[in-house]
Coordinates of C-alpha atoms and ligand atoms in Angstrom, one line a residue:
X1 CA -71.4 151.0 128.7
X2 CA -71.5 147.9 126.5
X3 CA -70.6 145.8 129.6
X4 CA -73.7 146.8 131.6
X5 CA -75.8 143.6 131.3
X6 CA -79.3 143.5 132.9
X7 CA -79.7 139.8 131.9
X8 CA -80.7 137.6 129.1
X9 CA -83.9 138.7 127.3
X10 CA -83.8 142.2 128.8
X11 CA -84.8 144.8 126.1
X12 CA -82.2 147.3 127.4
X13 CA -79.4 145.3 126.0
X14 CA -75.8 146.1 124.9
X15 CA -76.8 145.7 121.2
X16 CA -78.7 148.9 121.4
X17 CA -75.5 150.8 121.8
X18 CA -73.4 148.5 119.6
X19 CA -75.5 149.1 116.5
X20 CA -75.3 152.8 116.9
X21 CA -71.5 152.8 117.4
X22 CA -71.1 150.4 114.3
X23 CA -73.4 152.6 112.3
X24 CA -71.6 155.8 113.0
X25 CA -68.1 154.4 112.9
X26 CA -67.3 155.7 109.5
X27 CA -69.6 158.7 109.6
X28 CA -67.9 161.8 108.3
X29 CA -68.1 165.2 110.0
X30 CA -68.6 164.0 113.6
X31 CA -66.2 164.9 116.4
X32 CA -65.8 161.9 118.7
X33 CA -65.4 162.9 122.4
X34 CA -63.9 160.6 124.9
X35 CA -66.3 159.8 127.7
X36 CA -65.4 160.2 131.4
X37 CA -67.2 158.9 134.4
X38 CA -69.3 161.5 136.3
X39 CA -67.8 162.1 139.7
X40 CA -69.6 161.4 142.9
X41 CA -70.0 165.1 143.5
X42 CA -71.6 165.6 140.1
X43 CA -74.0 162.7 140.7
X44 CA -74.8 164.2 144.1
X45 CA -76.0 167.4 142.4
X46 CA -79.3 165.6 141.9
X47 CA -79.0 162.3 143.8
X48 CA -78.6 161.7 147.5
X49 CA -75.2 160.4 148.6
X50 CA -76.9 157.3 149.9
X51 CA -78.3 156.6 146.4
X52 CA -74.9 157.0 144.8
X53 CA -73.4 154.6 147.4
X54 CA -76.2 152.1 146.9
X55 CA -75.5 151.9 143.2
X56 CA -71.7 151.9 143.8
X57 CA -72.1 148.9 146.2
X58 CA -73.2 146.8 143.2
X59 CA -69.7 147.1 141.5
X60 CA -68.2 143.7 141.1
X61 CA -71.3 141.9 142.4
X62 CA -72.5 139.2 140.1
X63 CA -76.2 140.4 139.9
X64 CA -78.2 142.9 142.0
X65 CA -81.9 143.0 141.4
X66 CA -83.3 146.4 142.4
X67 CA -86.7 145.7 140.8
X68 CA -87.8 143.3 138.0
X69 CA -86.8 145.9 135.4
X70 CA -83.6 147.3 136.9
X71 CA -80.8 144.9 137.4
X72 CA -77.1 145.6 138.0
X73 CA -74.3 143.4 136.7
X74 CA -70.6 143.7 137.9
X75 CA -69.9 146.7 135.5
X76 CA -73.2 148.5 135.8
X77 CA -72.0 151.2 138.3
X78 CA -69.1 152.1 136.0
X79 CA -71.4 152.1 133.0
X80 CA -73.9 154.3 134.7
X81 CA -71.2 156.8 135.8
X82 CA -69.9 156.9 132.2
X83 CA -73.5 157.4 130.8
X84 CA -73.9 160.5 133.0
X85 CA -70.3 161.6 132.4
X86 CA -70.7 161.3 128.6
X87 CA -73.4 163.9 128.5
X88 CA -71.2 166.1 130.7
X89 CA -68.3 165.8 128.3
X90 CA -70.7 166.9 125.5
X91 CA -71.8 169.9 127.6
X92 CA -68.3 170.8 128.5
X93 CA -67.2 170.8 124.8
X94 CA -70.1 173.0 123.9
X95 CA -69.4 175.5 126.7
X96 CA -65.7 175.5 125.5
X97 CA -66.9 176.2 122.0
X98 CA -65.2 173.1 120.7
X99 CA -68.5 171.8 119.2
X100 CA -71.9 173.4 119.0
X101 CA -74.1 170.5 119.7
X102 CA -73.6 167.0 121.0
X103 CA -75.3 163.6 121.2
X104 CA -74.4 161.3 124.1
X105 CA -74.9 157.7 123.0
X106 CA -75.2 155.9 126.3
X107 CA -76.7 153.2 128.4
X108 CA -78.1 152.7 130.9
X109 CA -80.7 155.4 130.3
X110 CA -81.6 157.9 133.0
X111 CA -84.9 159.7 133.0
X112 CA -86.8 157.3 135.4
X113 CA -84.0 157.5 138.0
X114 CA -85.3 159.4 141.0
X115 CA -83.3 161.4 143.5
X116 CA -82.9 158.3 145.7
X117 CA -84.2 155.4 143.7
X118 CA -83.2 153.4 140.7
X119 CA -86.2 152.6 138.4
X120 CA -87.2 151.5 134.9
X121 CA -83.7 150.4 133.6
X122 CA -82.2 153.7 135.0
X123 CA -79.6 154.1 137.8
X124 CA -78.5 157.8 137.6
X125 CA -80.6 160.5 135.9
X126 CA -78.2 161.5 133.1
X127 CA -80.1 164.5 131.8
X128 CA -80.8 165.8 135.3
X129 CA -77.2 165.6 136.3
X130 CA -76.3 167.6 133.2
X131 CA -78.9 170.3 133.8
X132 CA -77.7 170.7 137.4
X133 CA -74.1 170.7 136.2
X134 CA -74.9 173.5 133.7
X135 CA -76.2 175.5 136.6
X136 CA -72.8 175.3 138.3
X137 CA -71.2 176.6 135.0
X138 CA -73.2 179.8 134.9
X139 CA -76.0 178.6 132.7
X140 CA -79.2 179.9 134.4
X141 CA -82.1 178.5 132.4
X142 CA -82.1 175.0 130.9
X143 CA -84.9 173.5 128.9
X144 CA -85.2 169.7 128.8
X145 CA -87.3 168.2 126.0
X146 CA -88.1 164.5 126.6
X147 CA -89.8 162.7 123.7
X148 CA -89.2 159.2 125.0
X149 CA -92.5 157.3 124.9
X150 CA -92.4 157.0 128.7
X151 CA -92.8 159.9 131.1
X152 CA -89.6 161.0 132.7
X153 CA -90.8 160.8 136.3
X154 CA -87.3 161.2 137.8
X155 CA -86.5 164.3 135.8
X156 CA -89.8 165.9 136.6
X157 CA -89.6 165.2 140.3
X158 CA -86.0 166.4 140.6
X159 CA -86.8 169.8 139.1
X160 CA -90.5 170.3 139.9
X161 CA -89.9 173.2 142.3
X162 CA -87.0 174.7 140.3
X163 CA -88.0 177.8 138.2
X164 CA -84.8 177.6 136.1
X165 CA -85.3 174.2 134.6
X166 CA -88.2 173.7 132.2
X167 CA -89.1 170.0 131.8
X168 CA -91.2 169.2 128.7
X169 CA -92.4 165.6 128.1
X170 CA -94.5 164.0 125.4
X171 CA -95.4 160.4 126.4
X172 CA -97.9 157.6 126.0
X173 CA -100.5 157.9 128.7
X174 CA -101.8 156.1 130.6
X175 CA -98.7 153.9 130.6
X176 CA -95.5 153.2 132.6
X177 CA -94.5 154.8 134.9
X178 CA -98.0 156.3 135.5
X179 CA -97.0 159.9 136.1
X180 CA -97.2 162.7 133.6
X181 CA -100.8 164.0 133.6
X182 CA -101.3 167.4 132.0
X183 CA -102.3 168.7 135.4
X184 CA -98.8 168.0 136.8
X185 CA -97.3 171.4 136.1
X186 CA -94.6 171.8 138.8
X187 CA -94.9 173.1 142.3
X188 CA -94.0 176.3 144.3
X189 CA -91.5 178.4 142.5
X190 CA -91.4 175.8 139.7
X191 CA -95.2 176.0 138.9
X192 CA -95.6 176.1 135.1
X193 CA -92.1 174.8 134.6
X194 CA -93.3 171.2 134.1
X195 CA -95.1 170.7 130.8
X196 CA -96.7 167.3 130.2
X197 CA -98.3 166.3 127.0
X198 CA -100.0 162.9 127.7
X199 CA -100.8 161.2 124.4
X200 CA -103.1 158.3 123.8
X201 CA -101.6 155.2 122.1
X202 CA -101.4 155.5 118.3
X203 CA -100.3 159.1 117.8
X204 CA -97.9 159.5 114.9
X205 CA -95.8 162.1 113.2
X206 CA -98.6 164.5 112.5
X207 CA -99.8 164.7 116.2
X208 CA -96.3 165.0 117.5
X209 CA -95.3 167.8 115.0
X210 CA -98.5 169.7 115.6
X211 CA -98.1 169.5 119.4
X212 CA -94.6 170.7 119.1
X213 CA -95.7 173.7 117.0
X214 CA -98.7 174.6 119.1
X215 CA -97.4 174.0 122.6
X216 CA -93.8 173.0 123.0
X217 CA -92.2 175.7 120.8
X218 CA -94.3 178.6 122.2
X219 CA -93.6 177.6 125.8
X220 CA -89.9 177.1 125.2
X221 CA -89.7 180.5 123.4
X222 CA -91.3 182.3 126.4
X223 CA -89.0 180.4 128.8
X224 CA -86.0 181.6 126.8
X225 CA -83.5 178.8 127.7
X226 CA -79.8 179.4 127.6
X227 CA -79.1 175.7 126.9
X228 CA -81.4 172.9 125.5
X229 CA -81.1 169.3 126.6
X230 CA -83.0 166.5 124.8
X231 CA -83.9 163.2 126.4
X232 CA -84.0 161.4 123.1
X233 CA -85.9 158.1 123.4
X234 CA -86.8 156.2 120.2
X235 CA -89.4 153.9 121.8
X236 CA -92.2 156.1 120.4
X237 CA -91.2 154.8 116.9
X238 CA -93.9 152.7 115.3
X239 CA -91.5 149.7 115.2
X240 CA -90.8 149.7 119.0
X241 CA -91.8 146.4 120.7
X242 CA -92.7 147.9 124.1
X243 CA -94.9 150.8 123.3
X244 CA -97.8 151.7 121.0
X245 CA -97.0 155.0 119.3
X246 CA -96.5 155.5 115.6
X247 CA -93.6 158.0 115.1
X248 CA -91.3 157.5 112.1
X249 CA -87.9 159.0 111.3
X250 CA -89.7 162.0 109.7
X251 CA -91.3 162.7 113.1
X252 CA -88.0 162.5 114.9
X253 CA -86.4 164.8 112.3
X254 CA -89.2 167.4 112.9
X255 CA -89.0 167.3 116.7
X256 CA -85.2 167.5 116.6
X257 CA -85.4 170.5 114.2
X258 CA -87.8 172.2 116.6
X259 CA -85.3 171.7 119.5
X260 CA -82.4 173.0 117.4
X261 CA -84.5 176.0 116.4
X262 CA -85.1 176.9 120.1
X263 CA -81.4 176.5 120.8
X264 CA -80.5 178.8 117.9
X265 CA -83.0 181.4 119.0
X266 CA -82.0 181.9 122.6
X267 CA -79.2 179.5 123.5
X268 CA -76.5 180.4 121.0
X269 CA -77.2 177.1 119.3
X270 CA -76.2 175.1 122.4
X271 CA -78.0 171.8 122.4
X272 CA -77.1 168.4 123.7
X273 CA -79.1 165.2 123.4
X274 CA -78.8 162.0 125.4
X275 CA -80.1 158.5 124.5
X276 CA -82.9 157.3 126.6
X277 CA -85.1 154.3 125.5
X278 CA -85.7 152.7 122.1
X279 CA -85.8 148.9 121.8
X280 CA -86.0 148.3 118.0
X281 CA -82.5 148.5 116.6
X282 CA -83.5 149.9 113.2
X283 CA -85.6 152.6 114.9
X284 CA -82.6 153.6 117.0
X285 CA -80.3 153.9 114.0
X286 CA -82.8 155.9 112.0
X287 CA -83.8 158.1 114.9
X288 CA -80.2 159.0 115.9
X289 CA -79.5 159.8 112.2
X290 CA -82.5 162.1 112.1
X291 CA -81.3 164.0 115.2
X292 CA -77.8 164.3 114.0
X293 CA -79.0 165.7 110.7
X294 CA -81.1 168.3 112.5
X295 CA -78.2 169.3 114.7
X296 CA -76.1 169.9 111.6
X297 CA -78.8 172.1 110.2
X298 CA -79.8 169.8 107.3
X299 CA -83.1 171.2 105.9
X300 CA -85.8 168.5 106.1
X301 CA -88.7 168.6 103.8
X302 CA -90.1 165.2 104.5
X303 CA -93.8 165.5 105.5
X304 CA -95.3 163.5 108.4
X305 CA -95.8 159.9 107.4
X306 CA -98.1 158.7 110.2
X307 CA -100.9 160.3 112.2
X308 CA -104.1 162.1 111.4
X309 CA -104.4 164.5 114.3
X310 CA -108.0 163.4 115.1
X311 CA -107.7 163.0 118.9
X312 CA -105.1 165.7 119.3
X313 CA -107.3 168.7 120.1
X314 CA -108.7 167.2 123.3
X315 CA -105.1 166.7 124.6
X316 CA -104.0 170.1 123.7
X317 CA -107.0 171.7 125.2
X318 CA -106.2 170.0 128.6
X319 CA -102.6 171.1 128.4
X320 CA -103.6 174.7 127.5
X321 CA -106.0 174.9 130.4
X322 CA -103.5 173.5 132.9
X323 CA -100.9 176.0 131.7
X324 CA -103.1 179.0 131.3
X325 CA -101.8 180.8 134.4
X326 CA -98.2 180.5 133.2
X327 CA -97.9 180.8 129.4
X328 CA -99.6 182.5 126.5
X329 CA -100.8 179.7 124.4
Ligands
LIG1 ZN1 -88.8 154.9 127.3

């Protein structure tokens, strides 16, 4: 995954993963699982065969430009299969009771990848592959919580008619990729199972934490997931060079604790996170530390550092109104 190289100056660079591996090299109390590539059949749980073949055809090619953001180097196909497979390895270890929680530190990220389209640095939708894979292993209801600063258009679209996958996203809005309005709630049998919290630029810890407590936690509790997946992006950190939110490690700790709480209540503690975006190296290290601490059950007393909650009520009112037919909020 370090060998995937979208080109000089690209923010989704190998150093993102390298700093995390270096930082955690001597960390005590972690079980290191060996990644494996996702199989073509596993990828085809959520992607078309034609899409898998299109990405596969880049293997060994010097440089294939899908769009200005999404560029494959000779090793990108293998890296993308390992990224999806790493999360599967974590899920398998959790299902086998070898570990209780897992964090797949991977690149390329996944949540923008659509069923048949690469997009926004993403080739295969890692978290979607895992949610579908869990379905094949007898897990019926999966909640995906995505706090990356960008809306996970691919994940939403893949599951928007599926009543058994709850997709929850907090994201800067309006912003790339343009989807993620509060009124996008899922379709058909999946109505109500897409929960979008579109945030204006500038929201910090206080707004994120309050939104989790007033909306995300109550909806997840009523959904009663049997497994929790987290699309953990750290580009909503106030240090991130691409986006304009103001979350600090205290905010990530609180969100991660909320997710582990849900997992404990209805999913036997089963929770797996996967790295999405995050382009400031210090923010990545601090954010991953905060999530790992929450997964280990470390009590966290640090209060929100940023945010005043002033513009939050309007956002939450829109979300409540869009979801009134589906949840008690
Ligand atoms: Zn992102």
